[in-house]
Short mmCIF file of C-alpha atoms in Angstrom, two decimals:
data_model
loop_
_atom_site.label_atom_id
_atom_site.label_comp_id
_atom_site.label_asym_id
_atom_site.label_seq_id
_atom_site.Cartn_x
_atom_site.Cartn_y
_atom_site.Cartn_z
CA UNK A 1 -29.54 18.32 -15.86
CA UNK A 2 -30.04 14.84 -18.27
CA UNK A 3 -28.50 16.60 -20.61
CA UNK A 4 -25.46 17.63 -19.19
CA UNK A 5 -24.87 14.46 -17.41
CA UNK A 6 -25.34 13.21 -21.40
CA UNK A 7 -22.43 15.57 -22.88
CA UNK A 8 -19.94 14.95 -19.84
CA UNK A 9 -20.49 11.21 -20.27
CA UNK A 10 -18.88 10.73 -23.29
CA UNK A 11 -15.73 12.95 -21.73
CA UNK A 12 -15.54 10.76 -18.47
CA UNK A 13 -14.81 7.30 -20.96
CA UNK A 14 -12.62 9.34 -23.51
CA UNK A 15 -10.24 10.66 -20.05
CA UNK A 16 -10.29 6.93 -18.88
CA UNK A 17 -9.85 5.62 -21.90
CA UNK A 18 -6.77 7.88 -22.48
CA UNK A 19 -5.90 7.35 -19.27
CA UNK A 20 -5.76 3.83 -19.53
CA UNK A 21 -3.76 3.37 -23.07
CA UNK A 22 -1.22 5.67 -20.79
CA UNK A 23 -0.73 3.64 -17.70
CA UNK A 24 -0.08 0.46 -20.17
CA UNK A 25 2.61 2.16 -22.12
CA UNK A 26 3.68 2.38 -18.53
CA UNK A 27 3.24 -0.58 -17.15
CA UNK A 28 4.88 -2.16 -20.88
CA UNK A 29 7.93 -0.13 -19.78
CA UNK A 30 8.29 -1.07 -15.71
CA UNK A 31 6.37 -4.75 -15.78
CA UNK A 32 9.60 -6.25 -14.49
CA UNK A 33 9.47 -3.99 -11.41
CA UNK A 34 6.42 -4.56 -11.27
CA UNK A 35 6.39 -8.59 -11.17
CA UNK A 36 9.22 -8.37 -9.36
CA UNK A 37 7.51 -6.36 -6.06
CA UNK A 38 4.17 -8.70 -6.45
CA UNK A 39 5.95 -11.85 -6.39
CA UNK A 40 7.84 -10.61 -3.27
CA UNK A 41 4.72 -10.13 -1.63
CA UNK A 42 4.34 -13.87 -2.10
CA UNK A 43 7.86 -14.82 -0.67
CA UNK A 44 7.16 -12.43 2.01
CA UNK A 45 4.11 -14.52 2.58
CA UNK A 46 5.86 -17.73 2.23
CA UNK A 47 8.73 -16.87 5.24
CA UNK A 48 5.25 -15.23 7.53
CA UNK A 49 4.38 -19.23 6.72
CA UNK A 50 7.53 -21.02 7.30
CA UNK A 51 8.41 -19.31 10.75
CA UNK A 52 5.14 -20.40 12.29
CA UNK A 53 6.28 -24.25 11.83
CA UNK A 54 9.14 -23.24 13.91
CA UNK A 55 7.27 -21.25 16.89
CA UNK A 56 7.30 -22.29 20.29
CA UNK A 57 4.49 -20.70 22.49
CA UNK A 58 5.37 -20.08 25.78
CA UNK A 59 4.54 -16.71 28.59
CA UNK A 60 3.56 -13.46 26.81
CA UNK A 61 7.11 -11.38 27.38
CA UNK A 62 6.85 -7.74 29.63
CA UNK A 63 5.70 -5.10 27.40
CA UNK A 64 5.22 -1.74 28.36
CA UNK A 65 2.17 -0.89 25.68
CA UNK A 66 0.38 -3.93 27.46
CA UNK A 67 0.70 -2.47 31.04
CA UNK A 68 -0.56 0.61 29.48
CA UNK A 69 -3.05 -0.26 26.81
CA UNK A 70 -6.30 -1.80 27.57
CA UNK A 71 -7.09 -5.37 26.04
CA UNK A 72 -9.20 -5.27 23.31
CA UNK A 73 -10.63 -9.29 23.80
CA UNK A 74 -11.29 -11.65 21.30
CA UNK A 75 -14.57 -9.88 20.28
CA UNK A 76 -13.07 -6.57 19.88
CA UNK A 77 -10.15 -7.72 18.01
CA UNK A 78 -12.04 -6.91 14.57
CA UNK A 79 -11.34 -3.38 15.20
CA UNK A 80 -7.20 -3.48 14.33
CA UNK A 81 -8.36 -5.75 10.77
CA UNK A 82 -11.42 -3.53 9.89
CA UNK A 83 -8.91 0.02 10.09
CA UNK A 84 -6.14 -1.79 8.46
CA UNK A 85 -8.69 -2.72 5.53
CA UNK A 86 -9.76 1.18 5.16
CA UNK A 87 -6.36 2.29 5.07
CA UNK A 88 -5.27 -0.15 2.40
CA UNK A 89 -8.39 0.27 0.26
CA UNK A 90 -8.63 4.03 0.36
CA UNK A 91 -4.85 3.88 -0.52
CA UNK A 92 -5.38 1.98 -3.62
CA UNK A 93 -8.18 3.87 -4.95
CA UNK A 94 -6.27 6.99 -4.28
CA UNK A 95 -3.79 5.45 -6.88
CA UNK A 96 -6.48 4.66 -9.46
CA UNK A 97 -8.26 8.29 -9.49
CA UNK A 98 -6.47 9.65 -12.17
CA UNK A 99 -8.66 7.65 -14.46
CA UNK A 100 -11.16 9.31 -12.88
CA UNK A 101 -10.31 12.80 -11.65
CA UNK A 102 -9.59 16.07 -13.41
CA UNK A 103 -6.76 16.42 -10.84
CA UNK A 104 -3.87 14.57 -12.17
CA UNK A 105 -0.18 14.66 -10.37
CA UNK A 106 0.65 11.24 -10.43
CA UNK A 107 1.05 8.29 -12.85
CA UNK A 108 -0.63 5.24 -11.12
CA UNK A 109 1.99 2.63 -12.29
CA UNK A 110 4.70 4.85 -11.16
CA UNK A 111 3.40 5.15 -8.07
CA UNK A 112 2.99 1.20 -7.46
CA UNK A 113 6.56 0.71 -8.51
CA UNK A 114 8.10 3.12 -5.98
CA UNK A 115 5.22 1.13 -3.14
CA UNK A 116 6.47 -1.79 -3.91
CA UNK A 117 10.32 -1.17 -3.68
CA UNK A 118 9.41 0.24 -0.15
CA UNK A 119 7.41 -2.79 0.96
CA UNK A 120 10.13 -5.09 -0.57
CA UNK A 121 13.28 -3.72 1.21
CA UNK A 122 11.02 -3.64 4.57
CA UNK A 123 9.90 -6.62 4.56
CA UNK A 124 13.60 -8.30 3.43
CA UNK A 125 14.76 -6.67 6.94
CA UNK A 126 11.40 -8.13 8.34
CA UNK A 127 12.55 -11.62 7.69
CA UNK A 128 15.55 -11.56 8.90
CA UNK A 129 14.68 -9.83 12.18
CA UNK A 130 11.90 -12.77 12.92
CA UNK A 131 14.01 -15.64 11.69
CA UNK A 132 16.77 -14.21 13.72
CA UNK A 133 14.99 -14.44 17.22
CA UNK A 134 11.74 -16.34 17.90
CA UNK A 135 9.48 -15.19 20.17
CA UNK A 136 6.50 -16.50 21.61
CA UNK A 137 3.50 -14.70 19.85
CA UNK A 138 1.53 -12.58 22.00
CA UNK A 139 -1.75 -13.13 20.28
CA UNK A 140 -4.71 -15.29 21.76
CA UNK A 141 -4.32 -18.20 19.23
CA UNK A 142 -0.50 -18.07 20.24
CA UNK A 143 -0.53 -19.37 23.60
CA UNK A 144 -0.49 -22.97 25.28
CA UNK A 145 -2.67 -25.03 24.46
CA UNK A 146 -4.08 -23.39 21.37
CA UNK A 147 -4.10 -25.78 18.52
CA UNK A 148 -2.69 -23.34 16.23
CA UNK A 149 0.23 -22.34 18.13
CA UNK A 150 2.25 -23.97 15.75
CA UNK A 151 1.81 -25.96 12.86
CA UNK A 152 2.09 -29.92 12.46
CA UNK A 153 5.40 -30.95 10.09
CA UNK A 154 4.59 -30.48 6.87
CA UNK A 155 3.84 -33.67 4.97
CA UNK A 156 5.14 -32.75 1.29
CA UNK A 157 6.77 -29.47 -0.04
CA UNK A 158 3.50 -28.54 -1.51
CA UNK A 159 1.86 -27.76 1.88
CA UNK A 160 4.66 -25.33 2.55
CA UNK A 161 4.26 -23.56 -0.91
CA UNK A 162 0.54 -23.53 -0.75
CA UNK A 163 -0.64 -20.07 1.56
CA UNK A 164 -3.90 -19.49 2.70
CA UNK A 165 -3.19 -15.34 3.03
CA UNK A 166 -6.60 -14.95 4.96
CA UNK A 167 -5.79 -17.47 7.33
CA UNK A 168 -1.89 -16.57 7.63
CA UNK A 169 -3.10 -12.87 8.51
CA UNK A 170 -5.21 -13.38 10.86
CA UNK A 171 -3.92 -16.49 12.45
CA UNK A 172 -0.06 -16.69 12.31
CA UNK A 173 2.46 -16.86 15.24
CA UNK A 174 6.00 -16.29 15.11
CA UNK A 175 6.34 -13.03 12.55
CA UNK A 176 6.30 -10.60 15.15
CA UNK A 177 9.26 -7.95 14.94
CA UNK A 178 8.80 -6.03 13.33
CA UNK A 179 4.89 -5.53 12.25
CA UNK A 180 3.64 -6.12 8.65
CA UNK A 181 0.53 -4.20 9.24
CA UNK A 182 2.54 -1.04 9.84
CA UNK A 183 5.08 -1.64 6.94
CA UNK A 184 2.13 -0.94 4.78
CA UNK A 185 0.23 1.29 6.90
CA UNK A 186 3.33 3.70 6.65
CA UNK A 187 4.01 3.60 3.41
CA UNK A 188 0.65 4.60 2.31
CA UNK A 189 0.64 7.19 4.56
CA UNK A 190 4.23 8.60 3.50
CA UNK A 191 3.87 7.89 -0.07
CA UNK A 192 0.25 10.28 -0.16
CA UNK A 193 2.06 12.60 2.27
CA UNK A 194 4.24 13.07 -0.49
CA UNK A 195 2.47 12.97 -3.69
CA UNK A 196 -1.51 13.68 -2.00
CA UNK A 197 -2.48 17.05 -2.25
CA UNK A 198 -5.22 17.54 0.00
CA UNK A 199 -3.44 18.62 3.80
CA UNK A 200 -6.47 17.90 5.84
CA UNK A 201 -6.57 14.02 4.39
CA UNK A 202 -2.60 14.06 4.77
CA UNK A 203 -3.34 14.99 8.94
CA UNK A 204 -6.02 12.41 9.33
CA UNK A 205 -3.92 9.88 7.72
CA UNK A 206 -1.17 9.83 10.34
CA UNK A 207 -3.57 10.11 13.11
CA UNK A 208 -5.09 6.73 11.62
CA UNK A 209 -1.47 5.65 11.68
CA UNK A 210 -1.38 6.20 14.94
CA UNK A 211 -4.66 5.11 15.62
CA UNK A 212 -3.59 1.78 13.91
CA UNK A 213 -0.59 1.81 16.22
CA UNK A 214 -2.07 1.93 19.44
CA UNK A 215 -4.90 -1.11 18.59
CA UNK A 216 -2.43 -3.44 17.04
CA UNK A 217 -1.22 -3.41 20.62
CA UNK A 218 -4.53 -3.49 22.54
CA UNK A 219 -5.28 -6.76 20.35
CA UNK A 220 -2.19 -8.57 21.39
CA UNK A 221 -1.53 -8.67 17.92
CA UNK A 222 2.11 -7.55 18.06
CA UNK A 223 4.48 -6.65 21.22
CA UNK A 224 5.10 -3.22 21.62
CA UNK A 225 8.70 -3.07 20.50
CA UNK A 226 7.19 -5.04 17.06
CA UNK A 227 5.12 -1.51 16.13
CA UNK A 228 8.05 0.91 17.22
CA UNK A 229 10.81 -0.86 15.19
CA UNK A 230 8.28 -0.69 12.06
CA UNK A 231 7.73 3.42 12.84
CA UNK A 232 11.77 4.49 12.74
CA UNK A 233 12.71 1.21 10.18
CA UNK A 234 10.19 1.71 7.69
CA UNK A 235 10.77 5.67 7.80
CA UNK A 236 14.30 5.63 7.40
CA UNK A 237 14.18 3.19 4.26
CA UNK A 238 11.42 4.56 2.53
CA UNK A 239 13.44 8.05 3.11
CA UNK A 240 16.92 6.20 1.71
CA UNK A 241 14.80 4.90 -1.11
CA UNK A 242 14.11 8.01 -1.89
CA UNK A 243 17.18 9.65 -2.30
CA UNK A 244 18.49 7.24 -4.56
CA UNK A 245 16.20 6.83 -6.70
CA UNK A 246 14.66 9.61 -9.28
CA UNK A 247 11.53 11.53 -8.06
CA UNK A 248 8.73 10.86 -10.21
CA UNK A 249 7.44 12.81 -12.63
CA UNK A 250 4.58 15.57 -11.44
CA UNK A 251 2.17 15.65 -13.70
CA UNK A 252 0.89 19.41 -13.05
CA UNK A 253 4.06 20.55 -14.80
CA UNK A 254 3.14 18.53 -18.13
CA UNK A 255 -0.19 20.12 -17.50
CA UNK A 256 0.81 23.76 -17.66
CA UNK A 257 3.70 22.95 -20.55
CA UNK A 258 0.52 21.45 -22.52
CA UNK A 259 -1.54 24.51 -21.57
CA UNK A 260 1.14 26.97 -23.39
CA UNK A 261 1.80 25.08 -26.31
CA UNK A 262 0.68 26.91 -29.77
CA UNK A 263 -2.31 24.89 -31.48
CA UNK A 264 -1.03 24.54 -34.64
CA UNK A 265 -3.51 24.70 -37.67
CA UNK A 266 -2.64 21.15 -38.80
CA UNK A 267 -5.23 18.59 -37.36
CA UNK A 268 -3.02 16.25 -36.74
CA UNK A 269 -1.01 18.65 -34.72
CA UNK A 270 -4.60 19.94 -32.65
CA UNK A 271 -5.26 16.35 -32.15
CA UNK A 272 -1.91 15.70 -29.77
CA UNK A 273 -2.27 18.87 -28.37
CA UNK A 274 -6.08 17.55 -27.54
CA UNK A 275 -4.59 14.39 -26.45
CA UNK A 276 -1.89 16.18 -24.19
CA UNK A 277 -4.13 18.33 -22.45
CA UNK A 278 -6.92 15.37 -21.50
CA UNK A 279 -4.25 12.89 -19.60
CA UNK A 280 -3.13 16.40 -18.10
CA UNK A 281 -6.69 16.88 -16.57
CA UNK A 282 -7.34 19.90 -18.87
CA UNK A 283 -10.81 19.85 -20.48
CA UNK A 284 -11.15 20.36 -23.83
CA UNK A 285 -13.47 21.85 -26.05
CA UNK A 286 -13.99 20.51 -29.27
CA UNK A 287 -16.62 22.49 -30.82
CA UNK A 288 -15.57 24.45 -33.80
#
């Protein structure tokens, strides 16, 4: 058993070292995408910021999920965060097991770039929808009287540019319609609906979706109307997004073009064809 756990080792760091030199050529050739989709998230962050100097609390509106959904309560509200947090980690190491994995259909940088340009064109709509209509947050820390129902005047430009994430996520007013936790929540879902390959995962996913649905309600978090905007918005963009740009590349057919390629001889020529075949998830014998 030592011993075989000895021979695949050295296999495991050659794939993810392969793997690796791959997804930089990659990331060389899309880092502007790339930069350009994390620095949204940071303008995204920075209007989430600015619209809670502007919020007013007042009376929690009418809202049919409310009537209908039990409150969670300020000790229960954990729940929504801690579901949102396995959705978005299991996501992201979903995108990093080809380094991993002898299963290989997608290119991890690839896949980033299209996540992004989903989460950037939902959340430009975001911003405009909550700048265009305030509404008095429906979360606990949201109401009268709450000292951080909205935010003193800011005293320099700095304290406007300077965002405390943590603190924004779990304790901003203001950013309501339509919900940031579902923007994301759906596009993970969609995007391993579409490139996963495991149906049972692909089932439970959406039922966490919906799952995820139903308690951002029941923890006052958003208004009913904020989660059912996000569910048609963010399906219809990431569904135009997808028909203009290209599809990605599936790796399964490189793997079964490397599979029928002649060896040649040469070493050289062996070597690439070794090369080929280990990014493509193919093992590879190199005993003579």
């Amino acid at each position: 058993m030592l011993l075989h756990l000895d021979r695949e080792a050295p296999k495991l760091w050659r794939k993810i070292r392969a793997e690796t030199l791959l997804e930089l050529s990659l990331v060389v050739e899309n880092w502007k995408h790339l930069l350009a989709g994390i620095v949204f998230q940071y303008i995204h962050g920075l209007a989430a910021h600015g619209i809670h100097y502007f919020h007013k609390p007042g009376p929690t509106l009418q809202d049919a999920g409310y009537s209908l959904l039990p409150e969670l309560g300020l000790d229960k509200a954990y729940i929504s965060e801690t579901l949102f947090i396995f959705i978005f980690s299991s996501f992201a190491l979903w995108t990093l097991h080809p380094f991993v994995f002898q299963q290989k259909k997608i290119y991890t940088c690839l896949i980033w770039c299209r996540v992004l340009a989903y989460l950037v064109a939902c959340q430009i709509l975001r911003i405009v929808s909550f700048y265009s209509t305030h509404l008095p947050g429906p979360n606990y820390h949201c109401h009268v009287g709450s000292k951080l129902a909205r935010l003193p005047s800011p005293e320099s430009v700095i304290e406007v540019l300077i965002i405390n994430f943590s603190k924004g996520v779990n304790y901003g007013c203001g950013d309501l319609i339509f919900s940031s936790h579902m923007i994301f929540t759906i596009v993970f879902v969609r995007t391993y609906h579409k490139y996963g390959s495991r149906r049972s995962i692909k089932q439970f996913a959406w039922l966490l979706a919906v799952i995820q649905s139903l308690l951002i309600i029941a923890s006052r978090k958003h208004y009913t109307v904020d989660v059912v905007v996000a569910w048609y918005t963010v399906n219809l963009v990431t569904f135009y997004i997808d028909n203009k740009l290209p599809e990605l590349p599936d790796r399964t057919t490189a793997l079964a073009s490397a599979a029928m390629l002649p060896v040649s001889r040469d070493k050289d020529s062996r070597n690439m064809v070794e090369q080929d075949k280990l990014l493509s998830g193919i093992s590879v014998d190199t005993g003579n």
